[in-house]
Tab-separated table of C-alpha atoms and ligand atoms in Angstrom:
chain	number	residue	atom	x	y	z
A	186	MET	CA	0.358	4.886	0.175
A	187	ASN	CA	3.870	4.436	1.500
A	188	LYS	CA	5.909	1.253	1.548
A	189	GLU	CA	8.280	2.890	4.043
A	190	LEU	CA	5.578	2.623	6.692
A	191	ARG	CA	5.989	-1.134	6.994
A	192	ARG	CA	8.726	-3.658	7.380
A	193	ALA	CA	9.439	-6.294	4.787
A	194	VAL	CA	9.766	-9.776	6.235
A	195	ILE	CA	11.219	-12.764	4.409
A	196	ALA	CA	10.102	-15.986	6.054
A	197	GLY	CA	11.170	-19.475	5.083
A	198	ASN	CA	8.681	-22.318	5.324
A	199	TRP	CA	10.720	-25.495	5.413
A	200	LYS	CA	7.594	-27.704	5.365
A	201	MET	CA	8.404	-31.364	6.204
A	202	ASN	CA	12.076	-31.139	5.296
A	203	LYS	CA	15.440	-31.419	7.044
A	204	THR	CA	16.674	-33.740	9.739
A	205	ARG	CA	18.421	-32.098	12.684
A	206	PRO	CA	21.937	-32.386	11.216
A	207	GLU	CA	20.645	-31.027	7.899
A	208	ALA	CA	18.908	-28.162	9.697
A	209	LYS	CA	22.114	-27.355	11.563
A	210	ALA	CA	24.119	-27.233	8.337
A	211	LEU	CA	21.547	-25.010	6.600
A	212	ILE	CA	21.288	-22.516	9.461
A	213	GLU	CA	25.060	-22.339	9.882
A	214	GLU	CA	25.426	-21.533	6.199
A	215	LEU	CA	22.537	-19.056	6.195
A	216	ALA	CA	23.283	-16.992	9.309
A	217	PRO	CA	26.360	-15.113	8.004
A	218	LEU	CA	24.723	-14.609	4.583
A	219	VAL	CA	21.750	-12.697	6.043
A	220	ALA	CA	23.482	-10.976	8.959
A	221	GLN	CA	23.306	-7.540	7.269
A	222	ALA	CA	19.642	-7.847	6.234
A	223	LYS	CA	17.548	-4.700	6.386
A	224	CYS	CA	14.338	-6.744	6.435
A	225	GLY	CA	13.001	-9.222	8.980
A	226	VAL	CA	14.303	-12.775	8.530
A	227	VAL	CA	12.327	-15.737	9.866
A	228	ILE	CA	12.734	-19.478	9.416
A	229	CYS	CA	9.665	-21.617	10.094
A	230	VAL	CA	10.831	-25.159	10.675
A	231	PRO	CA	9.394	-28.573	11.592
A	232	TYR	CA	8.760	-29.066	15.316
A	233	THR	CA	11.727	-31.439	15.553
A	234	ASN	CA	14.062	-28.662	14.381
A	235	LEU	CA	12.784	-25.884	16.616
A	236	GLN	CA	15.318	-26.343	19.421
A	237	THR	CA	18.194	-26.672	16.940
A	238	ALA	CA	17.023	-23.488	15.206
A	239	LEU	CA	16.624	-21.601	18.482
A	240	ASP	CA	20.092	-22.620	19.663
A	241	LEU	CA	21.818	-21.784	16.384
A	242	THR	CA	20.051	-18.450	15.783
A	243	ALA	CA	20.589	-17.109	19.317
A	244	GLY	CA	22.406	-13.785	18.960
A	245	THR	CA	21.656	-13.529	15.222
A	246	ASN	CA	18.986	-11.544	13.354
A	247	ILE	CA	17.125	-14.731	12.369
A	248	LYS	CA	13.830	-15.374	14.146
A	249	VAL	CA	12.336	-18.830	14.521
A	250	GLY	CA	8.802	-19.929	13.756
A	251	ALA	CA	6.739	-23.121	13.788
A	252	GLU	CA	4.551	-24.243	10.900
A	253	ASN	CA	1.296	-24.679	12.815
A	254	CYS	CA	-0.168	-24.807	16.325
A	255	HIS	CA	-3.322	-26.159	17.905
A	256	TRP	CA	-6.023	-23.870	19.305
A	257	ALA	CA	-6.336	-25.510	22.730
A	258	LYS	CA	-3.875	-24.779	25.529
A	259	SER	CA	-3.504	-28.463	26.351
A	260	GLY	CA	-5.574	-31.625	26.385
A	261	ALA	CA	-6.519	-34.777	24.547
A	262	PHE	CA	-5.269	-33.835	21.069
A	263	THR	CA	-2.807	-36.579	20.244
A	264	GLY	CA	-0.073	-35.461	17.898
A	265	GLU	CA	-0.777	-31.746	18.263
A	266	ILE	CA	1.379	-28.923	19.668
A	267	SER	CA	-0.095	-25.913	21.463
A	268	ALA	CA	0.827	-22.265	20.989
A	269	GLU	CA	1.801	-22.125	24.654
A	270	MET	CA	4.284	-24.969	24.177
A	271	LEU	CA	5.901	-23.058	21.316
A	272	ALA	CA	6.017	-19.769	23.209
A	273	GLU	CA	7.491	-21.429	26.288
A	274	MET	CA	10.430	-22.774	24.300
A	275	GLY	CA	11.171	-19.329	22.848
A	276	VAL	CA	9.599	-19.664	19.418
A	277	GLU	CA	8.461	-16.249	18.147
A	278	TYR	CA	6.401	-16.922	15.001
A	279	VAL	CA	3.883	-19.462	13.785
A	280	VAL	CA	2.458	-20.040	10.301
A	281	ILE	CA	-1.307	-20.494	10.394
A	282	GLY	CA	-3.698	-21.489	7.625
A	283	HIS	CA	-1.104	-22.640	5.111
A	284	SER	CA	-2.864	-24.037	2.055
A	285	GLU	CA	-1.266	-27.452	2.613
A	286	ARG	CA	-2.964	-27.556	6.036
A	287	ARG	CA	-6.244	-26.484	4.425
A	288	GLN	CA	-5.888	-28.975	1.534
A	289	TYR	CA	-4.571	-32.083	3.275
A	290	PHE	CA	-5.526	-31.719	6.940
A	291	GLY	CA	-9.051	-30.338	6.878
A	292	GLU	CA	-8.137	-26.855	8.076
A	293	THR	CA	-11.088	-24.480	7.718
A	294	ASP	CA	-11.447	-20.719	8.017
A	295	VAL	CA	-12.993	-21.287	11.441
A	296	THR	CA	-10.132	-23.432	12.774
A	297	VAL	CA	-7.668	-20.953	11.276
A	298	ASN	CA	-9.348	-18.245	13.333
A	299	GLN	CA	-9.189	-20.419	16.464
A	300	ARG	CA	-5.488	-21.050	15.918
A	301	VAL	CA	-4.805	-17.348	15.310
A	302	ARG	CA	-6.583	-16.548	18.572
A	303	ALA	CA	-4.569	-19.171	20.489
A	304	ALA	CA	-1.271	-17.999	19.005
A	305	LEU	CA	-1.927	-14.353	19.895
A	306	ASP	CA	-3.027	-15.315	23.406
A	307	ALA	CA	0.256	-17.188	23.860
A	308	GLY	CA	2.230	-14.131	22.709
A	309	LEU	CA	3.286	-15.538	19.324
A	310	LYS	CA	3.489	-13.579	16.081
A	311	VAL	CA	1.332	-15.056	13.329
A	312	ILE	CA	2.027	-15.502	9.631
A	313	LEU	CA	-1.525	-15.931	8.381
A	314	CYS	CA	-1.847	-17.538	4.944
A	315	VAL	CA	-4.709	-16.836	2.567
A	316	GLY	CA	-5.092	-17.591	-1.112
A	317	GLU	CA	-7.333	-18.858	-3.858
A	318	LEU	CA	-7.411	-22.171	-5.719
A	319	LEU	CA	-6.844	-22.197	-9.471
A	320	GLU	CA	-10.574	-22.808	-10.132
A	321	GLN	CA	-11.432	-19.801	-7.988
A	322	ARG	CA	-9.023	-17.569	-9.927
A	323	GLU	CA	-10.534	-18.842	-13.165
A	324	GLN	CA	-14.018	-18.046	-11.858
A	325	GLY	CA	-12.884	-14.499	-11.119
A	326	ILE	CA	-13.479	-14.764	-7.377
A	327	THR	CA	-9.893	-14.405	-6.114
A	328	GLU	CA	-10.544	-11.165	-4.254
A	329	GLU	CA	-13.756	-12.449	-2.666
A	330	ILE	CA	-12.000	-15.625	-1.448
A	331	CYS	CA	-8.982	-13.785	-0.059
A	332	SER	CA	-11.162	-11.121	1.571
A	333	MET	CA	-13.389	-13.741	3.189
A	334	GLN	CA	-10.452	-15.830	4.448
A	335	THR	CA	-8.832	-12.692	5.890
A	336	LYS	CA	-12.012	-11.473	7.597
A	337	ILE	CA	-12.833	-14.836	9.174
A	338	ALA	CA	-9.246	-15.432	10.329
A	339	LEU	CA	-9.159	-12.025	12.031
A	340	GLY	CA	-12.474	-12.417	13.856
A	341	GLY	CA	-12.028	-11.188	17.446
A	342	VAL	CA	-8.539	-9.766	16.775
A	343	SER	CA	-8.060	-6.218	18.098
A	344	GLU	CA	-6.168	-3.419	16.330
A	345	GLU	CA	-3.401	-3.762	18.922
A	346	GLU	CA	-3.150	-7.512	18.306
A	347	LEU	CA	-3.037	-6.931	14.557
A	348	LYS	CA	0.522	-5.620	15.029
A	349	ASN	CA	1.538	-9.221	15.719
A	350	ILE	CA	0.108	-10.523	12.461
A	351	ILE	CA	1.663	-10.746	9.013
A	352	ILE	CA	-0.591	-11.816	6.166
A	353	ALA	CA	0.874	-13.974	3.412
A	354	TYR	CA	-1.053	-14.000	0.143
A	355	GLU	CA	-0.321	-17.401	-1.352
A	356	PRO	CA	-2.249	-18.384	-4.484
A	357	VAL	CA	-2.591	-22.145	-4.058
A	358	TRP	CA	-1.833	-22.774	-7.742
A	359	ALA	CA	1.567	-21.113	-7.321
A	360	ILE	CA	2.779	-23.040	-4.275
A	361	GLY	CA	5.485	-25.570	-5.028
A	362	THR	CA	4.480	-25.604	-8.683
A	363	GLY	CA	7.078	-23.282	-10.148
A	364	LYS	CA	4.178	-21.096	-11.398
A	365	THR	CA	4.537	-17.672	-9.854
A	366	ALA	CA	1.807	-15.070	-9.833
A	367	THR	CA	2.999	-12.151	-11.918
A	368	ALA	CA	4.234	-9.229	-9.892
A	369	ASP	CA	1.103	-7.309	-10.917
A	370	GLN	CA	-1.221	-10.162	-9.887
A	371	ALA	CA	0.516	-10.394	-6.506
A	372	ASN	CA	0.361	-6.633	-6.035
A	373	GLU	CA	-3.324	-6.524	-6.931
A	374	VAL	CA	-4.391	-9.156	-4.414
A	375	ASN	CA	-2.037	-7.876	-1.706
A	376	GLY	CA	-3.581	-4.429	-2.242
A	377	CYS	CA	-7.052	-5.935	-1.938
A	378	ILE	CA	-6.075	-7.593	1.367
A	379	ARG	CA	-4.739	-4.244	2.585
A	380	GLY	CA	-8.107	-2.753	1.626
A	381	VAL	CA	-9.871	-5.342	3.792
A	382	ILE	CA	-7.625	-4.373	6.716
A	383	ALA	CA	-8.421	-0.695	6.101
A	384	LYS	CA	-12.157	-1.422	6.265
A	385	LEU	CA	-11.811	-3.496	9.443
A	386	TYR	CA	-9.181	-1.466	11.322
A	387	GLY	CA	-8.680	1.852	9.502
A	388	GLU	CA	-6.176	3.223	7.026
A	389	ALA	CA	-3.253	3.618	9.449
A	390	ALA	CA	-3.422	-0.036	10.494
A	391	ALA	CA	-3.658	-1.088	6.847
A	392	GLN	CA	-0.635	0.974	5.843
A	393	ALA	CA	1.406	-0.523	8.691
A	394	MET	CA	0.445	-4.114	7.881
A	395	THR	CA	3.076	-6.414	6.378
A	396	VAL	CA	1.467	-8.341	3.507
A	397	GLN	CA	3.790	-10.925	1.992
A	398	TYR	CA	3.527	-12.811	-1.263
A	399	GLY	CA	4.236	-16.555	-1.357
A	400	GLY	CA	4.196	-19.034	-4.219
A	401	SER	CA	7.345	-20.123	-6.034
A	402	MET	CA	9.198	-16.933	-5.077
A	403	ASN	CA	12.855	-17.559	-5.794
A	404	ALA	CA	16.228	-15.922	-6.212
A	405	LYS	CA	15.392	-14.927	-9.795
A	406	ASN	CA	11.886	-13.468	-9.483
A	407	ALA	CA	12.054	-12.017	-5.953
A	408	GLU	CA	13.330	-8.589	-6.886
A	409	GLU	CA	10.478	-7.861	-9.277
A	410	LEU	CA	7.798	-9.159	-6.897
A	411	LEU	CA	9.269	-7.262	-3.953
A	412	SER	CA	9.456	-4.023	-5.923
A	413	LYS	CA	5.662	-3.793	-5.943
A	414	GLU	CA	3.944	-1.353	-3.639
A	415	HIS	CA	1.862	-3.888	-1.720
A	416	VAL	CA	4.365	-6.781	-1.591
A	417	ASP	CA	6.111	-6.477	1.779
A	418	GLY	CA	8.268	-9.557	1.737
A	419	GLY	CA	7.681	-13.193	1.039
A	420	LEU	CA	6.850	-16.576	2.462
A	421	ILE	CA	9.306	-18.889	0.776
A	422	GLY	CA	8.993	-22.663	0.535
A	423	GLY	CA	11.378	-24.491	-1.809
A	424	ALA	CA	13.914	-21.671	-2.093
A	425	SER	CA	14.239	-21.439	1.704
A	426	LEU	CA	15.938	-24.853	1.713
A	427	LYS	CA	18.995	-23.462	-0.074
A	428	ALA	CA	20.954	-20.917	1.943
A	429	GLN	CA	22.266	-18.995	-1.079
A	430	ASP	CA	18.837	-18.702	-2.704
A	431	PHE	CA	17.137	-17.639	0.509
A	432	ALA	CA	19.896	-15.097	1.163
A	433	THR	CA	19.456	-13.666	-2.346
A	434	ILE	CA	15.754	-13.132	-1.633
A	435	VAL	CA	16.607	-11.498	1.709
A	436	ALA	CA	19.057	-9.212	-0.135
A	437	ALA	CA	16.357	-8.279	-2.648
A	438	ALA	CA	14.005	-7.338	0.203
A	439	SER	CA	16.743	-5.303	1.875
A	440	LYS	CA	17.072	-2.861	-1.064
B	650	PEP	C1	5.037	-22.045	0.857
B	650	PEP	O1	5.259	-23.167	1.270
B	650	PEP	O2	4.445	-21.222	1.565
B	650	PEP	C2	5.485	-21.693	-0.494
B	650	PEP	C3	5.238	-20.504	-0.963
B	650	PEP	O3	6.150	-22.682	-1.186
B	650	PEP	P1	6.993	-22.488	-2.555
B	650	PEP	O4	7.849	-21.257	-2.360
B	650	PEP	O5	7.791	-23.745	-2.666
B	650	PEP	O6	6.004	-22.299	-3.637
Protein backbone atom coordinates (compact mmCIF):
# COMPACT_ATOMS: atom_id res chain seq x y z
CA MET A 1 0.00 0.00 0.00
CA ASN A 2 1.86 3.09 -1.14
CA LYS A 3 0.41 6.49 -1.91
CA GLU A 4 3.65 7.40 -3.68
CA LEU A 5 2.72 5.03 -6.49
CA ARG A 6 0.00 7.34 -7.78
CA ARG A 7 -0.47 10.96 -8.64
CA ALA A 8 -2.90 13.18 -6.83
CA VAL A 9 -5.13 15.17 -9.15
CA ILE A 10 -7.25 18.14 -8.11
CA ALA A 11 -9.99 18.76 -10.65
CA GLY A 12 -12.48 21.60 -10.60
CA ASN A 13 -16.02 20.98 -11.79
CA TRP A 14 -17.46 24.37 -12.60
CA LYS A 15 -20.91 22.91 -13.38
CA MET A 16 -23.19 25.46 -15.13
CA ASN A 17 -21.31 28.52 -13.93
CA LYS A 18 -19.27 31.35 -15.44
CA THR A 19 -19.75 33.39 -18.57
CA ARG A 20 -16.71 33.73 -20.82
CA PRO A 21 -15.47 36.98 -19.23
CA GLU A 22 -15.96 35.46 -15.78
CA ALA A 23 -14.10 32.32 -16.84
CA LYS A 24 -11.24 34.44 -18.18
CA ALA A 25 -10.95 36.34 -14.90
CA LEU A 26 -11.00 33.15 -12.82
CA ILE A 27 -8.36 31.36 -14.89
CA GLU A 28 -6.10 34.41 -14.98
CA GLU A 29 -6.25 34.62 -11.20
CA LEU A 30 -5.80 30.87 -10.72
CA ALA A 31 -2.91 30.13 -13.09
CA PRO A 32 -0.11 31.85 -11.10
CA LEU A 33 -1.50 30.50 -7.80
CA VAL A 34 -1.16 26.85 -8.89
CA ALA A 35 1.93 27.14 -11.09
CA GLN A 36 4.14 25.32 -8.54
CA ALA A 37 1.67 22.48 -7.90
CA LYS A 38 3.12 19.04 -7.33
CA CYS A 39 -0.21 17.41 -8.18
CA GLY A 40 -2.23 17.37 -11.39
CA VAL A 41 -4.51 20.39 -11.84
CA VAL A 42 -7.58 20.17 -14.08
CA ILE A 43 -10.48 22.54 -14.64
CA CYS A 44 -13.65 21.02 -16.10
CA VAL A 45 -15.72 23.83 -17.54
CA PRO A 46 -18.98 24.35 -19.46
CA TYR A 47 -18.70 23.75 -23.21
CA THR A 48 -18.97 27.49 -23.88
CA ASN A 49 -15.81 28.09 -21.82
CA LEU A 50 -13.66 25.34 -23.30
CA GLN A 51 -11.92 27.48 -25.93
CA THR A 52 -11.33 30.30 -23.43
CA ALA A 53 -9.86 27.77 -20.98
CA LEU A 54 -7.67 26.15 -23.63
CA ASP A 55 -6.33 29.51 -24.79
CA LEU A 56 -5.62 30.81 -21.29
CA THR A 57 -4.05 27.61 -19.93
CA ALA A 58 -1.73 27.04 -22.91
CA GLY A 59 1.80 26.85 -21.53
CA THR A 60 0.60 26.41 -17.93
CA ASN A 61 0.27 23.27 -15.79
CA ILE A 62 -3.54 23.47 -15.85
CA LYS A 63 -5.33 20.87 -17.97
CA VAL A 64 -8.80 21.41 -19.39
CA GLY A 65 -11.77 19.08 -19.21
CA ALA A 66 -15.42 19.03 -20.27
CA GLU A 67 -18.26 18.03 -17.96
CA ASN A 68 -19.83 15.34 -20.16
CA CYS A 69 -19.76 13.87 -23.66
CA HIS A 70 -22.10 11.79 -25.78
CA TRP A 71 -21.32 8.17 -26.69
CA ALA A 72 -21.88 8.48 -30.44
CA LYS A 73 -19.23 9.92 -32.75
CA SER A 74 -21.77 12.12 -34.52
CA GLY A 75 -25.40 12.04 -35.57
CA ALA A 76 -28.93 13.07 -34.74
CA PHE A 77 -28.44 13.93 -31.06
CA THR A 78 -29.56 17.54 -30.84
CA GLY A 79 -27.84 19.46 -28.08
CA GLU A 80 -25.13 16.86 -27.47
CA ILE A 81 -21.34 17.06 -27.88
CA SER A 82 -19.22 14.07 -28.89
CA ALA A 83 -15.93 12.95 -27.37
CA GLU A 84 -14.31 13.38 -30.77
CA MET A 85 -15.41 17.03 -30.91
CA LEU A 86 -13.78 17.63 -27.53
CA ALA A 87 -10.57 15.82 -28.43
CA GLU A 88 -10.29 17.67 -31.73
CA MET A 89 -10.34 21.04 -29.98
CA GLY A 90 -7.57 19.97 -27.59
CA VAL A 91 -9.60 19.12 -24.51
CA GLU A 92 -7.81 16.46 -22.44
CA TYR A 93 -10.29 15.35 -19.76
CA VAL A 94 -14.00 14.68 -19.47
CA VAL A 95 -16.16 14.09 -16.39
CA ILE A 96 -18.50 11.14 -16.88
CA GLY A 97 -21.32 9.90 -14.67
CA HIS A 98 -21.54 12.91 -12.38
CA SER A 99 -24.42 12.44 -9.96
CA GLU A 100 -26.17 15.54 -11.32
CA ARG A 101 -26.23 13.87 -14.75
CA ARG A 102 -27.55 10.67 -13.15
CA GLN A 103 -30.14 12.55 -11.04
CA TYR A 104 -31.46 15.15 -13.46
CA PHE A 105 -30.69 13.83 -16.95
CA GLY A 106 -31.47 10.13 -16.76
CA GLU A 107 -27.87 8.95 -16.89
CA THR A 108 -27.63 5.24 -16.11
CA ASP A 109 -24.72 2.91 -15.39
CA VAL A 110 -25.07 1.61 -18.95
CA THR A 111 -24.91 5.05 -20.60
CA VAL A 112 -22.02 5.94 -18.31
CA ASN A 113 -20.18 2.91 -19.66
CA GLN A 114 -21.00 3.92 -23.25
CA ARG A 115 -19.68 7.43 -22.63
CA VAL A 116 -16.51 6.10 -20.98
CA ARG A 117 -15.94 3.89 -24.02
CA ALA A 118 -16.45 6.81 -26.43
CA ALA A 119 -14.16 9.10 -24.45
CA LEU A 120 -11.34 6.54 -24.35
CA ASP A 121 -11.75 5.81 -28.06
CA ALA A 122 -11.39 9.53 -28.77
CA GLY A 123 -8.19 9.68 -26.69
CA LEU A 124 -9.67 11.61 -23.75
CA LYS A 125 -8.87 11.03 -20.09
CA VAL A 126 -11.94 10.23 -18.01
CA ILE A 127 -12.93 11.38 -14.53
CA LEU A 128 -15.50 8.72 -13.71
CA CYS A 129 -17.89 9.60 -10.88
CA VAL A 130 -19.49 7.02 -8.61
CA GLY A 131 -21.29 7.42 -5.32
CA GLU A 132 -24.24 6.44 -3.20
CA LEU A 133 -27.44 8.29 -2.33
CA LEU A 134 -28.17 9.11 1.31
CA GLU A 135 -30.82 6.35 1.50
CA GLN A 136 -28.29 3.84 0.21
CA ARG A 137 -25.74 4.86 2.85
CA GLU A 138 -28.44 4.54 5.50
CA GLN A 139 -29.30 1.07 4.21
CA GLY A 140 -25.65 0.08 4.56
CA ILE A 141 -25.17 -0.61 0.85
CA THR A 142 -22.63 2.12 0.00
CA GLU A 143 -19.88 -0.31 -0.94
CA GLU A 144 -22.19 -2.48 -3.05
CA ILE A 145 -23.48 0.58 -4.96
CA CYS A 146 -20.02 2.03 -5.57
CA SER A 147 -18.60 -1.36 -6.56
CA MET A 148 -21.45 -2.00 -8.99
CA GLN A 149 -21.23 1.48 -10.56
CA THR A 150 -17.46 1.06 -10.96
CA LYS A 151 -17.71 -2.42 -12.50
CA ILE A 152 -20.42 -1.47 -14.99
CA ALA A 153 -18.68 1.77 -16.00
CA LEU A 154 -15.44 -0.11 -16.69
CA GLY A 155 -17.03 -2.86 -18.79
CA GLY A 156 -14.83 -3.45 -21.87
CA VAL A 157 -12.02 -1.20 -20.58
CA SER A 158 -8.56 -2.79 -20.84
CA GLU A 159 -5.78 -2.52 -18.24
CA GLU A 160 -3.89 -0.23 -20.62
CA GLU A 161 -6.93 2.02 -21.04
CA LEU A 162 -7.41 2.14 -17.28
CA LYS A 163 -4.34 4.40 -17.11
CA ASN A 164 -6.51 7.11 -18.69
CA ILE A 165 -9.19 6.88 -16.02
CA ILE A 166 -9.47 8.61 -12.66
CA ILE A 167 -12.30 7.52 -10.39
CA ALA A 168 -13.99 10.14 -8.24
CA TYR A 169 -15.92 8.81 -5.25
CA GLU A 170 -18.66 11.36 -4.69
CA PRO A 171 -21.32 10.53 -2.10
CA VAL A 172 -24.41 12.20 -3.56
CA TRP A 173 -25.50 13.49 -0.15
CA ALA A 174 -22.25 15.45 0.15
CA ILE A 175 -22.33 17.22 -3.21
CA GLY A 176 -23.12 20.91 -2.98
CA THR A 177 -24.67 20.40 0.44
CA GLY A 178 -21.82 21.49 2.67
CA LYS A 179 -21.95 18.00 4.26
CA THR A 180 -18.59 16.35 3.74
CA ALA A 181 -17.95 12.67 4.23
CA THR A 182 -15.53 12.31 7.12
CA ALA A 183 -11.98 11.63 6.07
CA ASP A 184 -12.38 8.06 7.35
CA GLN A 185 -15.63 7.52 5.41
CA ALA A 186 -13.98 8.81 2.23
CA ASN A 187 -10.92 6.65 2.80
CA GLU A 188 -13.03 3.56 3.42
CA VAL A 189 -15.04 3.83 0.21
CA ASN A 190 -12.03 4.90 -1.87
CA GLY A 191 -10.22 1.82 -0.52
CA CYS A 192 -13.20 -0.34 -1.48
CA ILE A 193 -13.12 1.08 -5.03
CA ARG A 194 -9.39 0.32 -5.18
CA GLY A 195 -10.24 -3.22 -4.10
CA VAL A 196 -12.68 -3.53 -7.01
CA ILE A 197 -9.91 -2.40 -9.39
CA ALA A 198 -7.55 -4.97 -7.85
CA LYS A 199 -10.08 -7.75 -8.48
CA LEU A 200 -10.70 -6.64 -12.07
CA TYR A 201 -7.17 -5.66 -13.12
CA GLY A 202 -4.73 -6.83 -10.43
CA GLU A 203 -2.96 -5.23 -7.50
CA ALA A 204 -0.44 -3.19 -9.50
CA ALA A 205 -3.18 -1.48 -11.52
CA ALA A 206 -5.13 -0.81 -8.33
CA GLN A 207 -2.14 0.74 -6.58
CA ALA A 208 -1.49 3.00 -9.57
CA MET A 209 -5.10 4.17 -9.85
CA THR A 210 -5.95 7.74 -8.85
CA VAL A 211 -9.13 7.65 -6.74
CA GLN A 212 -10.38 11.11 -5.83
CA TYR A 213 -12.91 12.17 -3.24
CA GLY A 214 -15.56 14.76 -4.12
CA GLY A 215 -18.34 16.29 -2.06
CA SER A 216 -18.03 19.68 -0.39
CA MET A 217 -14.23 19.47 -0.30
CA ASN A 218 -12.98 22.95 0.48
CA ALA A 219 -9.99 24.97 1.58
CA LYS A 220 -10.60 24.05 5.22
CA ASN A 221 -11.21 20.29 5.07
CA ALA A 222 -9.00 19.36 2.09
CA GLU A 223 -5.82 18.70 4.02
CA GLU A 224 -7.40 16.12 6.31
CA LEU A 225 -9.23 14.33 3.47
CA LEU A 226 -6.12 14.31 1.28
CA SER A 227 -3.96 12.93 4.07
CA LYS A 228 -5.80 9.61 3.87
CA GLU A 229 -4.13 6.66 2.21
CA HIS A 230 -6.75 6.08 -0.48
CA VAL A 231 -7.71 9.71 -1.21
CA ASP A 232 -5.63 10.73 -4.23
CA GLY A 233 -6.97 14.19 -4.88
CA GLY A 234 -10.38 15.68 -5.25
CA LEU A 235 -13.16 16.64 -7.60
CA ILE A 236 -14.16 20.09 -6.44
CA GLY A 237 -17.43 21.84 -7.27
CA GLY A 238 -18.26 25.03 -5.35
CA ALA A 239 -14.72 25.70 -4.12
CA SER A 240 -13.34 25.52 -7.67
CA LEU A 241 -15.17 28.76 -8.49
CA LYS A 242 -12.91 30.76 -6.18
CA ALA A 243 -9.28 30.89 -7.27
CA GLN A 244 -7.86 31.24 -3.75
CA ASP A 245 -9.88 28.34 -2.36
CA PHE A 246 -9.07 26.06 -5.27
CA ALA A 247 -5.38 26.98 -5.00
CA THR A 248 -5.41 26.16 -1.28
CA ILE A 249 -6.76 22.69 -2.09
CA VAL A 250 -4.10 22.25 -4.78
CA ALA A 251 -1.46 23.27 -2.21
CA ALA A 252 -2.82 20.72 0.26
CA ALA A 253 -2.55 17.99 -2.39
CA SER A 254 0.99 19.07 -3.23
CA LYS A 255 2.34 18.31 0.28
C1 LIG B 1 -18.95 18.15 -7.69
O1 LIG B 1 -19.62 18.90 -8.38
O2 LIG B 1 -18.41 17.15 -8.19
C2 LIG B 1 -18.79 18.46 -6.27
C3 LIG B 1 -18.09 17.66 -5.51
O3 LIG B 1 -19.42 19.61 -5.83
P1 LIG B 1 -19.18 20.33 -4.40
O4 LIG B 1 -17.69 20.39 -4.19
O5 LIG B 1 -19.80 21.68 -4.58
O6 LIG B 1 -19.85 19.49 -3.38
